[in-house]
Coordinates of C-alpha atoms and ligand atoms in Angstrom, one line a residue:
X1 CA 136.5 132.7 207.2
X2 CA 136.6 131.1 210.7
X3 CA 134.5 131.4 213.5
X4 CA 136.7 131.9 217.0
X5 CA 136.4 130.6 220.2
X6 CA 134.6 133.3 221.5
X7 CA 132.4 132.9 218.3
X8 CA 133.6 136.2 216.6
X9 CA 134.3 136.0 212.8
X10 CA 138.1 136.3 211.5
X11 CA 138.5 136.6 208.2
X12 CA 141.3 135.2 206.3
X13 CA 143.3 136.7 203.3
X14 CA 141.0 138.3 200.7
X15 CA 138.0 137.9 202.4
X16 CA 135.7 140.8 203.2
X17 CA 136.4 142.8 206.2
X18 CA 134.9 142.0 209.5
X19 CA 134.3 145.4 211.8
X20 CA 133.3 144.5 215.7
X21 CA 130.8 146.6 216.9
X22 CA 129.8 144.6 220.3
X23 CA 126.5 145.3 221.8
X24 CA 125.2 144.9 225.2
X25 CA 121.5 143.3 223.5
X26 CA 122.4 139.8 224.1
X27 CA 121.3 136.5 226.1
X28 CA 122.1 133.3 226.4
X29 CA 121.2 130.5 224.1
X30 CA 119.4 127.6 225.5
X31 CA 121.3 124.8 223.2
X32 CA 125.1 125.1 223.1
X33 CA 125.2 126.5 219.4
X34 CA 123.1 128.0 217.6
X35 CA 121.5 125.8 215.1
X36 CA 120.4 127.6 212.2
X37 CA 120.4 131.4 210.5
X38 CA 117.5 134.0 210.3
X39 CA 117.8 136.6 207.1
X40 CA 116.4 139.8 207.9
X41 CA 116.6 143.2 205.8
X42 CA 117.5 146.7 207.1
X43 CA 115.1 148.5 204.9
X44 CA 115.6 152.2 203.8
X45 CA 117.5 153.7 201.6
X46 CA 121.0 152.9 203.2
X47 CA 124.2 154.1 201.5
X48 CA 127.6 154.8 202.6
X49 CA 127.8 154.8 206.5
X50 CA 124.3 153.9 206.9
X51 CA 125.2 149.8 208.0
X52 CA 127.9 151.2 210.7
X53 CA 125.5 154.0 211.7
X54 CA 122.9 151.5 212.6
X55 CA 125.3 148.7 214.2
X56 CA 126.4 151.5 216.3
X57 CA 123.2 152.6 217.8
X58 CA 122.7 149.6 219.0
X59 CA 125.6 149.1 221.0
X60 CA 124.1 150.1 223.7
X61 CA 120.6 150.2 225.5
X62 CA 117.7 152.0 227.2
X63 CA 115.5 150.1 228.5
X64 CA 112.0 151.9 228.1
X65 CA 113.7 154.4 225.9
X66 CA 115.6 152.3 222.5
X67 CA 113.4 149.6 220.4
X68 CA 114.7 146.5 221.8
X69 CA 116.3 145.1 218.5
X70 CA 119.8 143.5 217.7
X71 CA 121.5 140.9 215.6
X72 CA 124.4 139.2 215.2
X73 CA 125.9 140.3 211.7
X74 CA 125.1 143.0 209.1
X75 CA 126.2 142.7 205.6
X76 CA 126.2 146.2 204.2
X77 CA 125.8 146.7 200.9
X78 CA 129.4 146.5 199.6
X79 CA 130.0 143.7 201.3
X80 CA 131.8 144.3 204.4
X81 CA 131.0 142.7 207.7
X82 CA 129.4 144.4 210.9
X83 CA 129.4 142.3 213.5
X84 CA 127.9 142.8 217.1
X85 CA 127.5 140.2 218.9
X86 CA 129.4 136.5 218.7
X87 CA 127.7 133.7 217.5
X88 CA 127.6 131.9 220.8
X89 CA 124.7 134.3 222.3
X90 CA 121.7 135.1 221.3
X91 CA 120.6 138.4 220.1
X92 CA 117.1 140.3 219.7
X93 CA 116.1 140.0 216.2
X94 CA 112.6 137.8 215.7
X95 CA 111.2 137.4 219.6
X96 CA 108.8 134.5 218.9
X97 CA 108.2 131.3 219.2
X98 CA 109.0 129.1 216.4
X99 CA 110.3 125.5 214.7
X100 CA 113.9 125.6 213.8
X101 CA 116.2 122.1 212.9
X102 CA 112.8 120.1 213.7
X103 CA 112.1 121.4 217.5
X104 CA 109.4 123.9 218.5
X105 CA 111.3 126.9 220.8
X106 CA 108.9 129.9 222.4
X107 CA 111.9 132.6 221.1
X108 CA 114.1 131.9 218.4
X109 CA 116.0 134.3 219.5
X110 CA 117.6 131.7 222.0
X111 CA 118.9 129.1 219.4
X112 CA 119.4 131.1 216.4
X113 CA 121.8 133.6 214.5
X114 CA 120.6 136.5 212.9
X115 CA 121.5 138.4 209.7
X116 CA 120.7 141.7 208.6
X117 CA 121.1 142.5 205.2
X118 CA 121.4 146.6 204.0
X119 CA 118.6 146.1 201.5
X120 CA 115.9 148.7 201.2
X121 CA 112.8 146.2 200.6
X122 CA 109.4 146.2 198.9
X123 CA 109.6 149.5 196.5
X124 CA 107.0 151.5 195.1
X125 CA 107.0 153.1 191.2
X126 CA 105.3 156.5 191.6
X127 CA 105.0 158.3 188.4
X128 CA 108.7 157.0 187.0
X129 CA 110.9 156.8 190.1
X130 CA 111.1 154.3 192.5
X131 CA 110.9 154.7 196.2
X132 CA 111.9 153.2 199.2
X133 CA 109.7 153.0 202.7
X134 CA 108.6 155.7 203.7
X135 CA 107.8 156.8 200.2
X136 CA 106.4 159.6 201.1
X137 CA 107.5 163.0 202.6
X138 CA 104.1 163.9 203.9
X139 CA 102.5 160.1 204.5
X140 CA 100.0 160.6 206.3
X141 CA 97.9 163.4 204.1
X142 CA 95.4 162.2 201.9
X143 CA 96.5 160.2 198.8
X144 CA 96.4 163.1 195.9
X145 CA 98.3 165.3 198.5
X146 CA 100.9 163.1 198.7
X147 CA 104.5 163.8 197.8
X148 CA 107.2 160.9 197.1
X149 CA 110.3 161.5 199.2
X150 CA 113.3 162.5 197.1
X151 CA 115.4 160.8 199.9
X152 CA 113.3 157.8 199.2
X153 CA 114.4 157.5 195.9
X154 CA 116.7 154.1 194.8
X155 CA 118.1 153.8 191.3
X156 CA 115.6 152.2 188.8
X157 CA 118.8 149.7 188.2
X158 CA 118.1 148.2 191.6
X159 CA 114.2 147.9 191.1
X160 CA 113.5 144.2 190.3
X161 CA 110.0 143.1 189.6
X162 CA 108.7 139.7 190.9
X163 CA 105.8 138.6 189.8
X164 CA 102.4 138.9 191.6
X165 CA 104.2 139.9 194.6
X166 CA 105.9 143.6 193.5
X167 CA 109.0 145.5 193.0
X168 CA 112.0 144.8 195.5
X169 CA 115.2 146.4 196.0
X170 CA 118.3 143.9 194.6
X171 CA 121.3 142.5 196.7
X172 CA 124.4 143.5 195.0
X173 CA 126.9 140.5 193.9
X174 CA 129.5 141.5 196.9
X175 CA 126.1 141.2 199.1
X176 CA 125.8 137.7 197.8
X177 CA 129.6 136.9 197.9
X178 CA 130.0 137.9 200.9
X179 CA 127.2 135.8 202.3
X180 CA 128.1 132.9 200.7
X181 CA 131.6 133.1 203.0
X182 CA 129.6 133.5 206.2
X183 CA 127.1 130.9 205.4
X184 CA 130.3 128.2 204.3
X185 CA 132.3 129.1 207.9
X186 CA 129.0 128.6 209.8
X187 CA 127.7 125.7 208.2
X188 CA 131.8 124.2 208.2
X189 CA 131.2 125.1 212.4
X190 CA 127.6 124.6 213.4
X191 CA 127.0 121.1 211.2
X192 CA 124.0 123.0 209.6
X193 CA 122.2 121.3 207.0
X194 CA 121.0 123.3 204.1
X195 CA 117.3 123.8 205.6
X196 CA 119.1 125.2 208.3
X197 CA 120.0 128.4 206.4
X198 CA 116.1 128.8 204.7
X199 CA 114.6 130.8 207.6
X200 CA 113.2 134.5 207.0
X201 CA 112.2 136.7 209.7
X202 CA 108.7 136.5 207.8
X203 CA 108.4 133.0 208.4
X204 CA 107.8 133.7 212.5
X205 CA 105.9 137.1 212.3
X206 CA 103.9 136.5 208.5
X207 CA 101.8 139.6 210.0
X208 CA 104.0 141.9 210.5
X209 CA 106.8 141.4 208.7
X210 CA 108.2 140.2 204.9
X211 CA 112.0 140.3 205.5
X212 CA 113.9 139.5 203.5
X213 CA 111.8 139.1 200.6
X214 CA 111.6 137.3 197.4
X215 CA 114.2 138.5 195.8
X216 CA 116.3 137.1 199.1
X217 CA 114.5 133.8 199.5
X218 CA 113.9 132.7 196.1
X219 CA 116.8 133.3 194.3
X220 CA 119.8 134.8 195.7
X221 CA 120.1 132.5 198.7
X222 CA 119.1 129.5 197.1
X223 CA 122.5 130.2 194.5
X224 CA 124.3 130.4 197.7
X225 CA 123.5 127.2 199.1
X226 CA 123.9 125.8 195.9
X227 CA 127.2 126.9 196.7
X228 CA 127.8 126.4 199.8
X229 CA 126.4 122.9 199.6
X230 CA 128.4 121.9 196.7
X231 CA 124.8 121.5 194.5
X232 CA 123.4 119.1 197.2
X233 CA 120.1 119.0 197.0
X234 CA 119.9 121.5 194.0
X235 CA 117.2 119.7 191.9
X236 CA 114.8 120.8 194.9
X237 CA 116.5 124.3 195.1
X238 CA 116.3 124.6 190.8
X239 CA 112.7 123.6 191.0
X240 CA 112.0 126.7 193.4
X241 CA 110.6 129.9 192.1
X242 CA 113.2 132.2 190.8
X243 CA 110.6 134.7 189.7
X244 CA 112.9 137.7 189.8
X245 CA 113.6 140.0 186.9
X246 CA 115.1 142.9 186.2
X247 CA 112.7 145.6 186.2
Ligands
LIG1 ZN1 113.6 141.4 210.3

Protein backbone atom coordinates (compact mmCIF):
# COMPACT_ATOMS: atom_id res chain seq x y z
CA UNK A 1 0.00 0.00 0.00
CA UNK A 2 1.20 3.57 -0.80
CA UNK A 3 -0.06 6.74 0.00
CA UNK A 4 -0.09 9.25 -3.24
CA UNK A 5 0.74 12.61 -3.68
CA UNK A 6 -2.49 13.84 -3.38
CA UNK A 7 -2.64 11.54 -0.24
CA UNK A 8 -5.15 8.97 -1.74
CA UNK A 9 -4.31 5.22 -1.01
CA UNK A 10 -3.10 2.82 -3.93
CA UNK A 11 -3.01 -0.38 -3.32
CA UNK A 12 -0.46 -2.76 -4.75
CA UNK A 13 -0.85 -6.39 -5.93
CA UNK A 14 -2.95 -8.51 -3.55
CA UNK A 15 -3.78 -5.97 -1.25
CA UNK A 16 -7.45 -5.11 -0.41
CA UNK A 17 -9.27 -2.97 -2.71
CA UNK A 18 -9.41 0.73 -2.22
CA UNK A 19 -12.94 2.34 -3.50
CA UNK A 20 -12.82 6.52 -3.66
CA UNK A 21 -15.83 7.87 -2.51
CA UNK A 22 -14.63 11.75 -2.16
CA UNK A 23 -16.63 13.96 0.05
CA UNK A 24 -17.02 17.58 0.22
CA UNK A 25 -16.66 17.42 4.49
CA UNK A 26 -13.21 18.47 4.61
CA UNK A 27 -10.71 21.26 5.94
CA UNK A 28 -7.42 22.02 6.03
CA UNK A 29 -4.95 20.64 8.51
CA UNK A 30 -3.03 23.11 10.49
CA UNK A 31 0.53 20.93 10.48
CA UNK A 32 1.61 19.71 7.05
CA UNK A 33 0.70 15.99 7.77
CA UNK A 34 -1.30 14.55 9.79
CA UNK A 35 0.33 13.17 12.76
CA UNK A 36 -1.39 10.37 14.21
CA UNK A 37 -4.81 8.05 13.59
CA UNK A 38 -8.20 8.16 15.47
CA UNK A 39 -10.18 4.55 15.44
CA UNK A 40 -13.83 4.98 15.47
CA UNK A 41 -16.70 2.26 14.98
CA UNK A 42 -19.72 2.52 12.63
CA UNK A 43 -22.08 0.82 14.95
CA UNK A 44 -25.19 -1.11 13.75
CA UNK A 45 -25.66 -4.04 12.34
CA UNK A 46 -23.85 -3.40 8.96
CA UNK A 47 -23.71 -6.13 6.32
CA UNK A 48 -23.24 -6.23 2.75
CA UNK A 49 -23.56 -2.67 1.14
CA UNK A 50 -23.94 -1.12 4.48
CA UNK A 51 -19.97 0.55 4.48
CA UNK A 52 -20.56 2.01 0.74
CA UNK A 53 -24.08 3.05 1.67
CA UNK A 54 -22.77 5.12 4.47
CA UNK A 55 -19.48 6.56 2.69
CA UNK A 56 -21.89 7.56 0.10
CA UNK A 57 -24.17 9.72 2.15
CA UNK A 58 -21.69 11.54 3.09
CA UNK A 59 -20.33 12.75 -0.07
CA UNK A 60 -22.06 15.47 0.13
CA UNK A 61 -23.57 18.18 2.52
CA UNK A 62 -26.49 20.21 3.95
CA UNK A 63 -25.57 22.47 6.08
CA UNK A 64 -28.44 22.71 8.81
CA UNK A 65 -30.00 19.63 7.23
CA UNK A 66 -27.00 16.38 7.35
CA UNK A 67 -25.17 15.57 10.87
CA UNK A 68 -21.93 17.11 10.23
CA UNK A 69 -19.75 13.85 10.34
CA UNK A 70 -16.88 12.42 7.94
CA UNK A 71 -13.74 10.51 7.99
CA UNK A 72 -11.06 9.65 6.04
CA UNK A 73 -11.22 5.73 5.52
CA UNK A 74 -13.78 3.02 6.34
CA UNK A 75 -12.79 -0.55 6.56
CA UNK A 76 -15.88 -2.62 6.00
CA UNK A 77 -16.19 -5.66 7.39
CA UNK A 78 -14.63 -7.85 4.65
CA UNK A 79 -11.96 -5.86 4.35
CA UNK A 80 -12.16 -3.61 1.58
CA UNK A 81 -11.25 0.01 1.69
CA UNK A 82 -13.76 3.17 1.47
CA UNK A 83 -11.96 6.02 1.26
CA UNK A 84 -13.34 9.68 1.22
CA UNK A 85 -11.23 12.01 1.77
CA UNK A 86 -7.05 12.01 1.26
CA UNK A 87 -4.94 12.01 4.01
CA UNK A 88 -3.62 15.45 3.56
CA UNK A 89 -7.04 17.18 4.82
CA UNK A 90 -8.80 16.94 7.59
CA UNK A 91 -12.15 15.51 8.01
CA UNK A 92 -15.09 15.72 10.68
CA UNK A 93 -14.81 12.79 12.82
CA UNK A 94 -13.94 13.79 16.79
CA UNK A 95 -14.47 17.94 16.79
CA UNK A 96 -12.57 18.52 20.11
CA UNK A 97 -9.89 19.67 21.50
CA UNK A 98 -7.29 17.27 22.41
CA UNK A 99 -3.33 16.02 22.95
CA UNK A 100 -1.97 14.11 20.02
CA UNK A 101 2.11 13.38 19.37
CA UNK A 102 2.75 15.47 22.73
CA UNK A 103 0.88 19.01 21.68
CA UNK A 104 -2.42 20.13 22.92
CA UNK A 105 -4.79 21.15 19.53
CA UNK A 106 -8.54 22.72 20.20
CA UNK A 107 -9.88 20.12 17.16
CA UNK A 108 -8.20 17.14 16.33
CA UNK A 109 -9.89 17.06 13.51
CA UNK A 110 -7.17 19.47 12.08
CA UNK A 111 -4.02 17.19 12.64
CA UNK A 112 -5.39 13.87 12.55
CA UNK A 113 -6.69 10.91 10.26
CA UNK A 114 -9.71 9.13 10.97
CA UNK A 115 -10.86 5.53 10.76
CA UNK A 116 -14.12 4.01 10.85
CA UNK A 117 -14.35 0.54 11.36
CA UNK A 118 -17.90 -1.51 10.23
CA UNK A 119 -18.29 -2.95 13.78
CA UNK A 120 -21.63 -2.92 15.48
CA UNK A 121 -20.35 -2.10 19.20
CA UNK A 122 -21.33 -2.67 22.74
CA UNK A 123 -24.16 -5.71 22.36
CA UNK A 124 -26.82 -6.70 24.60
CA UNK A 125 -27.93 -10.58 25.42
CA UNK A 126 -31.70 -10.47 25.81
CA UNK A 127 -33.17 -13.75 26.56
CA UNK A 128 -30.56 -15.86 24.14
CA UNK A 129 -29.84 -13.60 21.17
CA UNK A 130 -27.71 -10.83 20.97
CA UNK A 131 -28.45 -7.36 19.73
CA UNK A 132 -27.03 -4.55 18.27
CA UNK A 133 -27.94 -0.67 19.09
CA UNK A 134 -30.90 0.06 18.99
CA UNK A 135 -31.88 -3.23 20.56
CA UNK A 136 -35.12 -2.54 20.61
CA UNK A 137 -38.04 -2.11 18.07
CA UNK A 138 -40.16 -0.09 20.39
CA UNK A 139 -37.28 1.64 22.78
CA UNK A 140 -38.77 4.03 24.24
CA UNK A 141 -41.95 1.95 25.94
CA UNK A 142 -41.55 0.82 29.32
CA UNK A 143 -38.95 -1.99 29.96
CA UNK A 144 -41.42 -5.21 30.18
CA UNK A 145 -43.05 -3.78 26.89
CA UNK A 146 -40.09 -3.94 25.22
CA UNK A 147 -39.38 -5.88 22.14
CA UNK A 148 -35.65 -6.75 20.79
CA UNK A 149 -35.27 -5.80 17.20
CA UNK A 150 -34.97 -8.82 14.89
CA UNK A 151 -32.89 -6.52 12.64
CA UNK A 152 -30.79 -5.97 15.61
CA UNK A 153 -29.82 -9.24 15.84
CA UNK A 154 -25.71 -10.28 15.31
CA UNK A 155 -24.64 -13.89 15.27
CA UNK A 156 -23.83 -15.17 18.87
CA UNK A 157 -20.32 -16.14 16.95
CA UNK A 158 -19.39 -12.47 16.89
CA UNK A 159 -20.48 -11.77 20.62
CA UNK A 160 -17.27 -11.52 22.65
CA UNK A 161 -17.40 -10.99 26.33
CA UNK A 162 -14.84 -8.64 28.08
CA UNK A 163 -14.73 -8.63 31.41
CA UNK A 164 -16.44 -6.04 33.70
CA UNK A 165 -16.95 -3.95 30.78
CA UNK A 166 -19.67 -6.21 28.57
CA UNK A 167 -20.28 -7.95 25.31
CA UNK A 168 -18.81 -6.34 21.99
CA UNK A 169 -19.21 -7.16 18.53
CA UNK A 170 -15.64 -8.79 17.03
CA UNK A 171 -13.53 -7.42 14.06
CA UNK A 172 -13.16 -10.14 11.56
CA UNK A 173 -9.35 -11.24 10.71
CA UNK A 174 -9.69 -9.43 6.99
CA UNK A 175 -10.79 -6.30 9.39
CA UNK A 176 -7.52 -6.74 11.18
CA UNK A 177 -5.41 -7.53 8.03
CA UNK A 178 -6.55 -5.03 6.31
CA UNK A 179 -5.70 -2.52 8.97
CA UNK A 180 -2.52 -3.73 9.58
CA UNK A 181 -1.63 -2.60 5.62
CA UNK A 182 -3.08 0.85 6.21
CA UNK A 183 -1.40 1.35 9.50
CA UNK A 184 2.28 -0.03 7.91
CA UNK A 185 1.87 2.63 4.57
CA UNK A 186 0.92 5.41 7.04
CA UNK A 187 3.30 4.92 9.65
CA UNK A 188 6.17 4.09 6.45
CA UNK A 189 4.73 7.94 5.30
CA UNK A 190 3.84 10.07 8.26
CA UNK A 191 7.04 8.83 10.61
CA UNK A 192 4.36 7.80 13.27
CA UNK A 193 5.55 6.25 16.31
CA UNK A 194 3.55 3.47 17.68
CA UNK A 195 1.66 5.86 20.32
CA UNK A 196 0.72 7.58 17.41
CA UNK A 197 -1.72 4.90 16.27
CA UNK A 198 -3.36 4.32 20.13
CA UNK A 199 -5.98 7.12 19.88
CA UNK A 200 -9.86 6.12 20.21
CA UNK A 201 -12.55 8.51 19.55
CA UNK A 202 -13.43 7.74 23.31
CA UNK A 203 -10.36 9.20 24.44
CA UNK A 204 -11.55 13.02 23.44
CA UNK A 205 -15.42 12.68 24.15
CA UNK A 206 -15.26 9.86 27.33
CA UNK A 207 -18.97 11.26 27.80
CA UNK A 208 -20.36 10.54 24.95
CA UNK A 209 -18.77 8.14 23.21
CA UNK A 210 -16.77 4.45 23.67
CA UNK A 211 -15.58 3.92 20.04
CA UNK A 212 -13.91 1.63 19.26
CA UNK A 213 -14.07 -0.33 22.27
CA UNK A 214 -12.20 -2.89 24.06
CA UNK A 215 -12.17 -5.42 21.92
CA UNK A 216 -10.47 -2.60 19.39
CA UNK A 217 -8.12 -1.10 21.84
CA UNK A 218 -6.97 -3.88 23.81
CA UNK A 219 -6.27 -6.55 21.72
CA UNK A 220 -6.76 -6.41 18.07
CA UNK A 221 -4.79 -3.18 17.51
CA UNK A 222 -2.20 -3.80 19.89
CA UNK A 223 -1.42 -7.31 17.51
CA UNK A 224 -1.23 -4.91 14.82
CA UNK A 225 1.32 -2.76 15.96
CA UNK A 226 3.02 -5.57 17.16
CA UNK A 227 3.16 -5.97 13.57
CA UNK A 228 3.49 -3.16 12.17
CA UNK A 229 6.32 -2.20 14.59
CA UNK A 230 8.18 -5.25 14.10
CA UNK A 231 7.49 -6.23 18.11
CA UNK A 232 8.98 -2.75 19.21
CA UNK A 233 7.95 -2.02 22.24
CA UNK A 234 5.81 -5.26 22.68
CA UNK A 235 6.65 -6.09 26.33
CA UNK A 236 4.54 -2.79 27.12
CA UNK A 237 1.91 -3.85 24.49
CA UNK A 238 1.92 -7.88 25.99
CA UNK A 239 1.54 -6.48 29.46
CA UNK A 240 -1.85 -4.64 28.30
CA UNK A 241 -5.18 -6.07 29.00
CA UNK A 242 -6.24 -8.51 26.38
CA UNK A 243 -9.39 -9.34 28.39
CA UNK A 244 -11.42 -10.47 25.37
CA UNK A 245 -12.94 -13.91 25.02
CA UNK A 246 -15.11 -15.54 23.07
CA UNK A 247 -18.50 -15.45 24.38
ZN1 LIG B 1 -16.47 7.71 16.61
Amino acid sequence: MKVDNEGWLVPEGGEPRVVRLPTVRTYRLVVPAPLGIVWHWTSGRGGPGFAERLCRRVQTYRRGIDRPASWHVLIGRYGVIYQSAPLLVGTWHVGRPGVISGQRFDNINRVTIGCELENAGRLRKIGERFYCWPFWTNPGAPAYERRPDPRCAIDAGRAVVVQNQGIFDAFSSEQQATATVILAALVARFGWARQDCLHGHRDFDPKRKEDPGPVWADAVLLQILNHVFGGRDAAAAASAPTAAQRG
